[in-house]
Structure formats: C-alpha cells, structure tokens
CSV table of C-alpha atoms in Angstrom, one decimal:
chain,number,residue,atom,x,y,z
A,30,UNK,CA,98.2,112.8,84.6
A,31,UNK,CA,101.3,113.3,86.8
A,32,UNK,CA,101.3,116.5,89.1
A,33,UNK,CA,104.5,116.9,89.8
A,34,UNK,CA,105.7,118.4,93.7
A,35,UNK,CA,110.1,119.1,93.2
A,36,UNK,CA,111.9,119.9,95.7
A,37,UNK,CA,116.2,121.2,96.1
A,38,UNK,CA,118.2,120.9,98.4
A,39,UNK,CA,121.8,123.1,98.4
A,40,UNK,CA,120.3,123.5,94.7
A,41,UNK,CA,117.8,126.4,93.2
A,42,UNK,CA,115.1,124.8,91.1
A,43,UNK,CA,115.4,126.7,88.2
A,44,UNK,CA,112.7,126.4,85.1
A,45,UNK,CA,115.0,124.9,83.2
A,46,UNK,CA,115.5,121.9,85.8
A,47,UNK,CA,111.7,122.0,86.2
A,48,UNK,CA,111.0,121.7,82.5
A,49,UNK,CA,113.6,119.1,82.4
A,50,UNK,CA,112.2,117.0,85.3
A,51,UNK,CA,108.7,117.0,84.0
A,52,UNK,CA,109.3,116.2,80.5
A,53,UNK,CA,111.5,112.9,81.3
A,54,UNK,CA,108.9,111.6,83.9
A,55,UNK,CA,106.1,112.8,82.6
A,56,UNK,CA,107.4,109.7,79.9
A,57,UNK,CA,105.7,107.5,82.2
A,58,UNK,CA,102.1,108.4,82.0
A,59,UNK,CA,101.9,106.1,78.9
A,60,UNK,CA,101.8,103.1,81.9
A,61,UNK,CA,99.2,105.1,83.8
A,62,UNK,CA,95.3,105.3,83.2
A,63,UNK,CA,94.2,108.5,81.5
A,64,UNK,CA,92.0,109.9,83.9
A,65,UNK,CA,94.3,109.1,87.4
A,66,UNK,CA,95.9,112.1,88.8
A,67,UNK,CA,99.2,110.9,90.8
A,68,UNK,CA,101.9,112.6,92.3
A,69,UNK,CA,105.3,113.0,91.7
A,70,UNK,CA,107.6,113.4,94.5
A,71,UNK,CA,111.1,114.4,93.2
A,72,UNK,CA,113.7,115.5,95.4
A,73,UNK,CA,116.8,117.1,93.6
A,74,UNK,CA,120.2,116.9,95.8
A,75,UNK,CA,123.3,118.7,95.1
A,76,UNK,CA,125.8,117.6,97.6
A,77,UNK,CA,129.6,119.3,98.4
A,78,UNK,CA,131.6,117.2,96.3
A,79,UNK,CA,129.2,118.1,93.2
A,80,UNK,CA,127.5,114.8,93.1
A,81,UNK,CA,124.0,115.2,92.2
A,82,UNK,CA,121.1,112.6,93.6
A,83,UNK,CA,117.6,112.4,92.2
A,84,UNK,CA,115.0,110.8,93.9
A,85,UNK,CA,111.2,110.1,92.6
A,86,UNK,CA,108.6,108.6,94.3
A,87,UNK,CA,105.2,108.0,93.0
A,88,UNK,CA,102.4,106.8,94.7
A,89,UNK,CA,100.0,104.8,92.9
A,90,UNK,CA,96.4,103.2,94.2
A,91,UNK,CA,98.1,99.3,93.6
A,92,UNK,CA,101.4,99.8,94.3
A,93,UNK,CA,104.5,102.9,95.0
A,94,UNK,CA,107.5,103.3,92.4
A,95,UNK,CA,110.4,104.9,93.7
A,96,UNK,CA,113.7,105.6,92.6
A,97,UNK,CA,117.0,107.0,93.1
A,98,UNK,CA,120.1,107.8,91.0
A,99,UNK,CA,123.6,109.7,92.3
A,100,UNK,CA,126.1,111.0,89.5
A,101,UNK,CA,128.3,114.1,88.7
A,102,UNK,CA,125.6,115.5,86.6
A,103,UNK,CA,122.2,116.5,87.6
A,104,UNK,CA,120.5,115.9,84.3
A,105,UNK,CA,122.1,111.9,83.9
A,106,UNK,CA,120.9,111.5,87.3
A,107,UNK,CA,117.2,112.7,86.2
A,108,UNK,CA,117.4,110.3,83.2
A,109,UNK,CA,119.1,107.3,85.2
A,110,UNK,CA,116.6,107.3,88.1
A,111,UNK,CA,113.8,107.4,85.2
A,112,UNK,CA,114.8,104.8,83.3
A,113,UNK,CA,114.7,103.0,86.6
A,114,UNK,CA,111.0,103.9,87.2
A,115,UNK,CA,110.0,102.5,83.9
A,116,UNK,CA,112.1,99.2,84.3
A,117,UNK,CA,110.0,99.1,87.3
A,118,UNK,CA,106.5,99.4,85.4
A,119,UNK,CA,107.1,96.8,83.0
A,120,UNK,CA,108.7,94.3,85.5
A,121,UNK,CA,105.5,94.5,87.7
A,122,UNK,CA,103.1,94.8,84.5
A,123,UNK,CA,105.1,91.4,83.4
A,124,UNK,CA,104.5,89.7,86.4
A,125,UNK,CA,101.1,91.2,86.9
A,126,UNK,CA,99.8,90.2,83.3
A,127,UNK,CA,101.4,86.5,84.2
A,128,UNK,CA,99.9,86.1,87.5
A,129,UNK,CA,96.4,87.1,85.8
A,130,UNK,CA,96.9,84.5,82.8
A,131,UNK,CA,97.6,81.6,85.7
A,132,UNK,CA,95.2,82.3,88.2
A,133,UNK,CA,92.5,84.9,87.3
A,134,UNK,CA,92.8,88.6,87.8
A,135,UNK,CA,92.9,90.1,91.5
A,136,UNK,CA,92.8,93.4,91.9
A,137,UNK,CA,95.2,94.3,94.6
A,138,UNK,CA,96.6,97.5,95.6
A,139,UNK,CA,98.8,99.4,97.9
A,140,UNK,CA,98.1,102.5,99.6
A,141,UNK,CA,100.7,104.0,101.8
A,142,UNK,CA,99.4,107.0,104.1
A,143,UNK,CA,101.9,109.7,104.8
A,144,UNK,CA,104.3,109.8,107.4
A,145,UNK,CA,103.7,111.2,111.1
A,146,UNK,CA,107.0,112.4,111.8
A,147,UNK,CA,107.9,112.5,115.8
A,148,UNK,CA,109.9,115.7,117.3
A,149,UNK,CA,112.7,116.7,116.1
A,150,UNK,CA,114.0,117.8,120.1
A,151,UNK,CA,116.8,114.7,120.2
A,152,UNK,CA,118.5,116.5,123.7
A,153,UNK,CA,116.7,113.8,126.0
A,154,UNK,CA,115.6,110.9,123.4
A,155,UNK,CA,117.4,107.1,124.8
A,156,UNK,CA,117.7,104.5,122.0
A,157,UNK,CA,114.2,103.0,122.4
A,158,UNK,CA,112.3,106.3,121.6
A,159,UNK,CA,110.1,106.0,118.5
A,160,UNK,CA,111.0,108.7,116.1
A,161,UNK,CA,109.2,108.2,112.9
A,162,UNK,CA,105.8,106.5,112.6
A,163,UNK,CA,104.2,104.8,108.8
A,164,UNK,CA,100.8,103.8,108.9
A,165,UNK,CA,100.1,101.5,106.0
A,166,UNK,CA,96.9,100.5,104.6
A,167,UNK,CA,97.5,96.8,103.9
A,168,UNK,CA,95.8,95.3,100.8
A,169,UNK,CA,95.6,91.8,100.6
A,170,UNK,CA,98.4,89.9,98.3
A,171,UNK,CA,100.2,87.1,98.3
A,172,UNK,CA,104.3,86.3,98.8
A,173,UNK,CA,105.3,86.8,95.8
A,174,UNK,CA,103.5,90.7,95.2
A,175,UNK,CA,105.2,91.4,98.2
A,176,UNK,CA,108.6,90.7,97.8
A,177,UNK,CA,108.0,92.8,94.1
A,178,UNK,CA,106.4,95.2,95.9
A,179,UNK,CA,109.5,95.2,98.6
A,180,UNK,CA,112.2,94.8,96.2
A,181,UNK,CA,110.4,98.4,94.2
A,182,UNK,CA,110.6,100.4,97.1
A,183,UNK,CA,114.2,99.1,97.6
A,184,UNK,CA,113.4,98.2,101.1
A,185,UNK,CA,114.7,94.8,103.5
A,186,UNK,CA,111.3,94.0,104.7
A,187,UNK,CA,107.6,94.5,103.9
A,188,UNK,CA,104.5,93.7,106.0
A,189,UNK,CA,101.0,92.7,103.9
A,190,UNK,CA,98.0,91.0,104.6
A,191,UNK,CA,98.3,87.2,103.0
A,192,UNK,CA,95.0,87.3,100.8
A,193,UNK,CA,94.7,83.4,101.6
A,194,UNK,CA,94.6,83.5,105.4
A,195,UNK,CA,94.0,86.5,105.7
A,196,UNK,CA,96.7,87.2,108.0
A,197,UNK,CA,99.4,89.6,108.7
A,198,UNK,CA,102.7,88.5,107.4
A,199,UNK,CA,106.3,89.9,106.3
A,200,UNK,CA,108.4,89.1,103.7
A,201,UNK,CA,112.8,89.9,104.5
A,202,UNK,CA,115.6,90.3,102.9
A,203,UNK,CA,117.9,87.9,104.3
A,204,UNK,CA,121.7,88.4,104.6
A,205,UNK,CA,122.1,85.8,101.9
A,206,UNK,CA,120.2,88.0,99.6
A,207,UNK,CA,117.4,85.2,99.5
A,208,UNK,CA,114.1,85.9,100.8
A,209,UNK,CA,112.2,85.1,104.6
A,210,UNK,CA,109.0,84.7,105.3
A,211,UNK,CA,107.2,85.6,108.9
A,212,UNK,CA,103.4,84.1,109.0
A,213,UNK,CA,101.4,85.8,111.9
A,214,UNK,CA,98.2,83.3,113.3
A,215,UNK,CA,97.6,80.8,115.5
A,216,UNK,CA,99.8,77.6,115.3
C-alpha cells in the first residue's frame, strides 16, 4: 500500500492533480508486497517558463526508486517519471531474480535514514562548512547491487558494505561513463 505525501511548489495541489498522481503511481503496488506500507514522496514543480518537473521517490526496506521527469505539461511529466519508476522495478527484479538463479538468494536491503539538514544562515559559512548531512544504514551487497542501486537513485557515487569482506567500499561514476571502484581495509 503506497501512502502518498505531495507536495507544490509555485503550483496549488488541486484534487484533481492529487487523484491524478495517486492513480498513475499507485500502478506500482502490483511490484510491492501486499501488506508493506511505503511512502511516496512526490514533489510537483511548476517553474516560470511553464515547464512542469515531477519528482517521486520511494523508499523501500531493499532498495529507494526515484525519479524525475521535466516537460510542458504537468500530467506527461506525472506519466513520464512513472513509467521510469516501473522500468526501474523490473530492471532490478531482472537482475535480482538472475543473481538468485546463479548464486542463491541473499536478502539485501537498503535503508536510507532522513536527512539532517544544517542552518540555513549562509552570511558567515567558508567553502569547507558542512551543510547537509545523510546518514545511511549500509546493508551488505556486493559491486554490482551497488552500481544498480547507484545508477536508480541517478547518483555519481554510492558507499556500501562489500558482503564478502565485509568492508566499506564505493562504487563512481567515472568521467568516461564506466564505473570505479574504492576498497577500504588493510592492504
């Protein structure tokens, strides 16, 4: 069951856009379990120009889909950025239900906590203050769970714990849009 948390910004969230919302993403609950309750975190944008930008994040106990479209129409955007989501699902339920046929099922998961924003007073801050803190709770994986579970949240890097060595590593994005690995341990 998806509980659904919308937000606007320079745009009233009408019913209509509610209704709308719901009904397209609720579309994904068919990938959840029945009796899960997750959150959906949709932020509508209506910027100066008219261009409208959807974005959807949902946190899930193994891993966090998110999501975002930009067009000239609010509702396209709400149907792009879900057809995105469910590309998504099936693309780590593929490799998921192949890693599980070669090696056995493991039961990983991912389970951001929520951000701890830092003040907003930017009058005396110098370029090395911190100004947004994640905490992560890191669930063991290996290389290649990472890099999916980077490439979903549409991020360059992602830190996990290697279920083999147990060690913190980090999967990049390099600038030749291959991938890096950084092993942490003793040498």
């Amino acid at each position: 069951m998806l509980i659904f948390n919308i937000r606007g910004e320079n745009i009233e969230v009408t019913q209509a856009i509610r209704d709308y919302v719901e009904k397209r993403i609720s579309k994904l609950e068919k990938y959840f379990e029945k009796d899960m309750k997750n959150t959906a975190h949709v932020n509508l944008r209506v910027y100066p120009d008219k261009q409208a930008k959807v974005e959807v994040t949902i946190p899930l106990p193994f891993l966090t889909l998110r999501a975002e479209e930009l067009s000239n129409d609010l509702y396209a955007s709400v149907d792009l950025v879900t057809d995105k989501l469910e590309r998504q699902i099936r693309k780590y339920k593929t490799k998921v239900n192949r890693k599980s046929r070669e090696k056995g099922f493991k039961n990983l998961e991912f389970v951001p906590t929520d951000d701890q924003a830092a003040s907003d007073n930017d009058d005396n801050q110098s370029q090395f203050d911190v100004v947004r803190t994640k905490r992560l709770a890191l669930k063991p994986m290996d290389n290649e769970e990472a890099i999916l579970q980077m490439d979903m949240l549409g991020h360059d890097f992602f830190i996990y714990e290697d279920a083999d060595t147990s060690n913190i590593d980090i999967v990049y994005r390099r600038n030749d849009g291959r991938y890096g690995l950084i092993e942490t341990g003793e040498e």
